[in-house]
Coordinates of C-alpha atoms in Angstrom, one line a residue:
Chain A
X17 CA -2.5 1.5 17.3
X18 CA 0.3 1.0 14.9
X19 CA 1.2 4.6 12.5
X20 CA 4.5 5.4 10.3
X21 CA 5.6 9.2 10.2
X22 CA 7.1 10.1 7.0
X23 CA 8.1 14.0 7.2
X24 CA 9.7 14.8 3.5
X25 CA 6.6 14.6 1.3
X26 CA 8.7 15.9 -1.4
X27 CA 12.3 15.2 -2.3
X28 CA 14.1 17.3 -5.3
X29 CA 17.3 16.4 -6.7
X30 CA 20.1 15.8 -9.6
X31 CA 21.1 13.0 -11.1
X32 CA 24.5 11.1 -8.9
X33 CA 23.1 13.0 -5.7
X34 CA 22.6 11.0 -2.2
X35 CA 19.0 10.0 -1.5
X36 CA 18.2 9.9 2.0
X37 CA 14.3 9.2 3.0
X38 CA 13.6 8.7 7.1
X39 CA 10.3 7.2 8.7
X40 CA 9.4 6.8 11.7
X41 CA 7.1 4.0 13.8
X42 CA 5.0 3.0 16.4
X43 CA 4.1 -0.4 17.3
X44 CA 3.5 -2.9 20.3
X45 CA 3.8 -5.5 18.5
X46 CA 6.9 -6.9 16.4
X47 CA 7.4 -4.9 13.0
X48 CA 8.4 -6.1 10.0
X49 CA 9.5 -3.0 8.0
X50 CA 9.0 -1.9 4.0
X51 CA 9.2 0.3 1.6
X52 CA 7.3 0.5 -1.3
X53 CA 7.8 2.3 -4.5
X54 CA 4.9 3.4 -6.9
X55 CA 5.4 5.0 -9.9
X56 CA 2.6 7.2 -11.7
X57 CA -0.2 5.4 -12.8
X58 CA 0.1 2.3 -11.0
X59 CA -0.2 0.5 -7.5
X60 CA 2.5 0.1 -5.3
X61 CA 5.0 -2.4 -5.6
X62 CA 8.1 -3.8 -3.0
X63 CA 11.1 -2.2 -3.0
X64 CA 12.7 -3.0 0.1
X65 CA 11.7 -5.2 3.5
X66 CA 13.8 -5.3 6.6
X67 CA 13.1 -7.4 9.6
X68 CA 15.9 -7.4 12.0
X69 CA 17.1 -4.1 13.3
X70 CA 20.1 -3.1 12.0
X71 CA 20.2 -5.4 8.8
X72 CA 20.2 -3.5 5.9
X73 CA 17.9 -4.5 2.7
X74 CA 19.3 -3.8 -0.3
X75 CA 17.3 -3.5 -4.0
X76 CA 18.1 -1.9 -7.3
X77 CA 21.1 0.2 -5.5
X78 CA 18.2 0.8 -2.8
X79 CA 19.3 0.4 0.9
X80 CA 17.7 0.4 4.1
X81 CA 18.0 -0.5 7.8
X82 CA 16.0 0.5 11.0
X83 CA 17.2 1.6 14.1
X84 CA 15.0 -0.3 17.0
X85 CA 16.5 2.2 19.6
X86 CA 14.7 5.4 17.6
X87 CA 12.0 3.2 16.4
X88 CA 13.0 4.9 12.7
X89 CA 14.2 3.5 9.4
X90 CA 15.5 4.8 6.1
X91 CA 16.4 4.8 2.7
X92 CA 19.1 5.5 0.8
X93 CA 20.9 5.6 -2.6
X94 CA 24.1 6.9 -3.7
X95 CA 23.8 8.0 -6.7
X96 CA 20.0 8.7 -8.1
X97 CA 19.2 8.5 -11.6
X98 CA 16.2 10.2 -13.5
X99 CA 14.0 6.7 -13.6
X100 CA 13.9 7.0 -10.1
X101 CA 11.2 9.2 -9.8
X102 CA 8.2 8.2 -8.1
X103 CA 6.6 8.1 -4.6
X104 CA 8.1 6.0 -1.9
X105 CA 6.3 5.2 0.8
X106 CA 7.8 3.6 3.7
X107 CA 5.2 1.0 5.7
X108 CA 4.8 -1.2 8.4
X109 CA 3.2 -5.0 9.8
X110 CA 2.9 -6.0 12.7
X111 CA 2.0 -9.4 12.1
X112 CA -1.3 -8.8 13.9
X113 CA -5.0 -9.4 12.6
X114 CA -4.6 -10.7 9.0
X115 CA -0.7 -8.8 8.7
X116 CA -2.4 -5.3 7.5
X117 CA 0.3 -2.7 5.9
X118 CA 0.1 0.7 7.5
X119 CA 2.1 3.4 5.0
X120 CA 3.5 6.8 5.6
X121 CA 2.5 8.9 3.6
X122 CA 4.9 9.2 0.7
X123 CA 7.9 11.0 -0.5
X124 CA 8.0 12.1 -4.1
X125 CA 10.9 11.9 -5.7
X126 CA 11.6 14.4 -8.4
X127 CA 15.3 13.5 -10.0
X128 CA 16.5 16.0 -12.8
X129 CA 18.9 15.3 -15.5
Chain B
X8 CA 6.4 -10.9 -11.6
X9 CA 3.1 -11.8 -10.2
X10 CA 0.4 -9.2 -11.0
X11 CA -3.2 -8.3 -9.7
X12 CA -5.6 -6.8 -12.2
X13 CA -8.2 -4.3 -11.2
X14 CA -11.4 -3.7 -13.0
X15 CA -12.3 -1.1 -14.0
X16 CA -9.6 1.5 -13.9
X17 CA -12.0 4.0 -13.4
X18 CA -15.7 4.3 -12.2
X19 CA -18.0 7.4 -12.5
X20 CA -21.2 7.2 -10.7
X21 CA -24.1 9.4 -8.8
X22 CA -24.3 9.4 -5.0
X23 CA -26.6 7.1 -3.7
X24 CA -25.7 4.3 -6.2
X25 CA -24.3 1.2 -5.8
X26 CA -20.7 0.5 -7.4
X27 CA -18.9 -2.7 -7.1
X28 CA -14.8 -2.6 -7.8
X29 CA -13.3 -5.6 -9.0
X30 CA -10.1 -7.1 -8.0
X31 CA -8.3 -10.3 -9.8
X32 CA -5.4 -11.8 -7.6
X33 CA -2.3 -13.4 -8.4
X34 CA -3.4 -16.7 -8.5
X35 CA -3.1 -19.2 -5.9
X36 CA -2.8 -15.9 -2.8
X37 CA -4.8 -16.6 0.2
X38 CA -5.0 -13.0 1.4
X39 CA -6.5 -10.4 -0.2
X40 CA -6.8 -6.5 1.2
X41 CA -9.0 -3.6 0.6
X42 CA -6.8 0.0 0.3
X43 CA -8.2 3.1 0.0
X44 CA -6.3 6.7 -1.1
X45 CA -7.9 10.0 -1.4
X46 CA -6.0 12.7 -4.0
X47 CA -2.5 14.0 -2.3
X48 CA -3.2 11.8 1.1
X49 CA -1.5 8.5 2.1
X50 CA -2.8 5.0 1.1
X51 CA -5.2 3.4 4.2
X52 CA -5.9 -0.2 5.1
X53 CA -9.7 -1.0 4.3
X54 CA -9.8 -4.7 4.9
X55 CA -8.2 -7.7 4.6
X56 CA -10.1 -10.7 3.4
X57 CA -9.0 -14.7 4.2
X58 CA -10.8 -18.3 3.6
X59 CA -13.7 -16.8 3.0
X60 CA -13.8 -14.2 5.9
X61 CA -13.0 -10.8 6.7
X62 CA -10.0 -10.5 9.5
X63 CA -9.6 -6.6 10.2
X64 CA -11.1 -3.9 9.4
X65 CA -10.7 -0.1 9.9
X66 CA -13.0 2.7 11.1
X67 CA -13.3 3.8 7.2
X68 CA -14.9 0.6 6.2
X69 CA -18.5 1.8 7.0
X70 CA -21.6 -0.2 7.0
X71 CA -22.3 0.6 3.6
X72 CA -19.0 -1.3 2.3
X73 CA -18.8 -5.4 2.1
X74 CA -16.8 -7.8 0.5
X75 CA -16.8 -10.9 -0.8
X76 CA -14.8 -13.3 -3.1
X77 CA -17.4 -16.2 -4.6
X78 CA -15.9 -19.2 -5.4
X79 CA -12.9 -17.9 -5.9
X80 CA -13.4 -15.3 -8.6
X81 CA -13.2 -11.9 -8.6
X82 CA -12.7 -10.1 -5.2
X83 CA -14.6 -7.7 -4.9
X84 CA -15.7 -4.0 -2.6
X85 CA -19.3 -3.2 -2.9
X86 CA -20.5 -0.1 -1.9
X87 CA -24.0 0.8 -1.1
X88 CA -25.2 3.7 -1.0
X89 CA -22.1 5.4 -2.2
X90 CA -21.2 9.0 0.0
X91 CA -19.0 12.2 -1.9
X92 CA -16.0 11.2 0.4
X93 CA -16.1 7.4 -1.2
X94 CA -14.4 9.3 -4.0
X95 CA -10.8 8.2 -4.2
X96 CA -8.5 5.6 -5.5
X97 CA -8.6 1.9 -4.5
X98 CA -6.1 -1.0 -4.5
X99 CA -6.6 -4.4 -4.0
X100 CA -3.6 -6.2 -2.8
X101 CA -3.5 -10.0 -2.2
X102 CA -0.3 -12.0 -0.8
X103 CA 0.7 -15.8 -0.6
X104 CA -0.1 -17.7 2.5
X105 CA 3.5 -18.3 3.1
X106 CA 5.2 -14.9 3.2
X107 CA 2.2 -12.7 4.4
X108 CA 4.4 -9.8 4.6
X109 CA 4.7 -9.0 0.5
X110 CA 1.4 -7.8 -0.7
X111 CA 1.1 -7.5 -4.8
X112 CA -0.9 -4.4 -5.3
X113 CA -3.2 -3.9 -8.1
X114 CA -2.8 -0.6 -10.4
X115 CA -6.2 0.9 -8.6
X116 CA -9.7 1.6 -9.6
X117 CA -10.4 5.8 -9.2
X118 CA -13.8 6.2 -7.6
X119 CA -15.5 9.7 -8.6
X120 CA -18.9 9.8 -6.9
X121 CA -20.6 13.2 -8.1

């Protein structure tokens, strides 16, 4: 069946530094490919979605692209800023049965001043 | 934006008992989803819910969950009898018939069966 691998469960770093978060999938179908964001105390909510290989998604100074050949995708930022801090999940749909989401499971983002 | 409300936030109850866990769409979405996350593991598909039926489900939706949407209220997860590993947080999601890909996730009702 369909999974995401998301290695980093937790990310630490300062203000202005390079985010870089890297998934992994597994499909047989045709993927559409997302990340969410979800910030304490609340559900997850779209960040980012990518549906052609190497396009890159861009939200909020968020950017992302997958890589068909590696079946992987990421996200980046330049610069990260302190309201960034939350847990992003990067996710999956295949378009199959009723377009289910199947998440990684979650970086957390700790950005310090 | 768009927002799906989730009632209650959280839900105390025995084992054995039946609990219901409310979900309230965006308005006008034709799919609706069923998430489940235990404490410190990822979030898992559930369900997902359309014209009346259910379309998927995974090998954690037991026998003992159902759902239903009546006349197009609430959407709603029953559990009956509720199990210890029920306890965790759920999301509903729901998402317009036209871009079936975003999903509008609720804030999440925290199960804690004792």
């Amino acid at each position: 069946g369909d999974s995401v691998i998301q290695m980093q469960g937790q990310v630490t770093l300062s203000e202005n530094d390079f985010l870089f978060i890297n998934c992994t999938y597994s499909t047989t179908g045709y993927p559409t490919l997302f990340w969410y964001v979800q910030y304490s105390g609340e559900g997850p909510q779209l960040l980012l979605q990518v549906t052609t290989a190497n396009n890159k998604g861009s939200s909020r100074g968020f950017e992302a692209t997958y890589d068909k050949g590696t079946t992987s995708f990421h996200l980046q930022k330049t610069s990260v800023q302190e309201i960034d801090s939350a847990v992003y999940y990067c996710a999956m749909s295949s378009g199959t049965g009723g377009y289910k989401v199947v998440f990684g499971s979650g970086t957390r983002l700790l950005v310090s001043p | 934006g768009p927002k799906v409300l989730q009632i209650p936030s959280h839900q105390i109850i025995d084992m054995g008992q039946m609990v219901t866990l409310n979900c309230d769409p965006v308005s006008n979405h034709l799919y609706f989803y069923w998430y489940k996350q235990i404490l410190g593991q990822q979030m898992e598909f559930l369900v997902n819910f359309y014209n009346g039926k259910v379309m998927e489900k995974s090998k954690l939706f037991k026998d003992q969950f159902s759902v239903e949407r009546p006349d197009g209220s609430y959407f709603t997860l029953k559990i009956q009898p509720t199990a210890l590993e029920d306890s965790a947080v759920y999301f509903c999601a729901s998402s317009p018939g036209d871009n079936y890909a975003e999903q509008f996730f609720g804030p999440g009702t925290r199960l804690t069966v004792l």
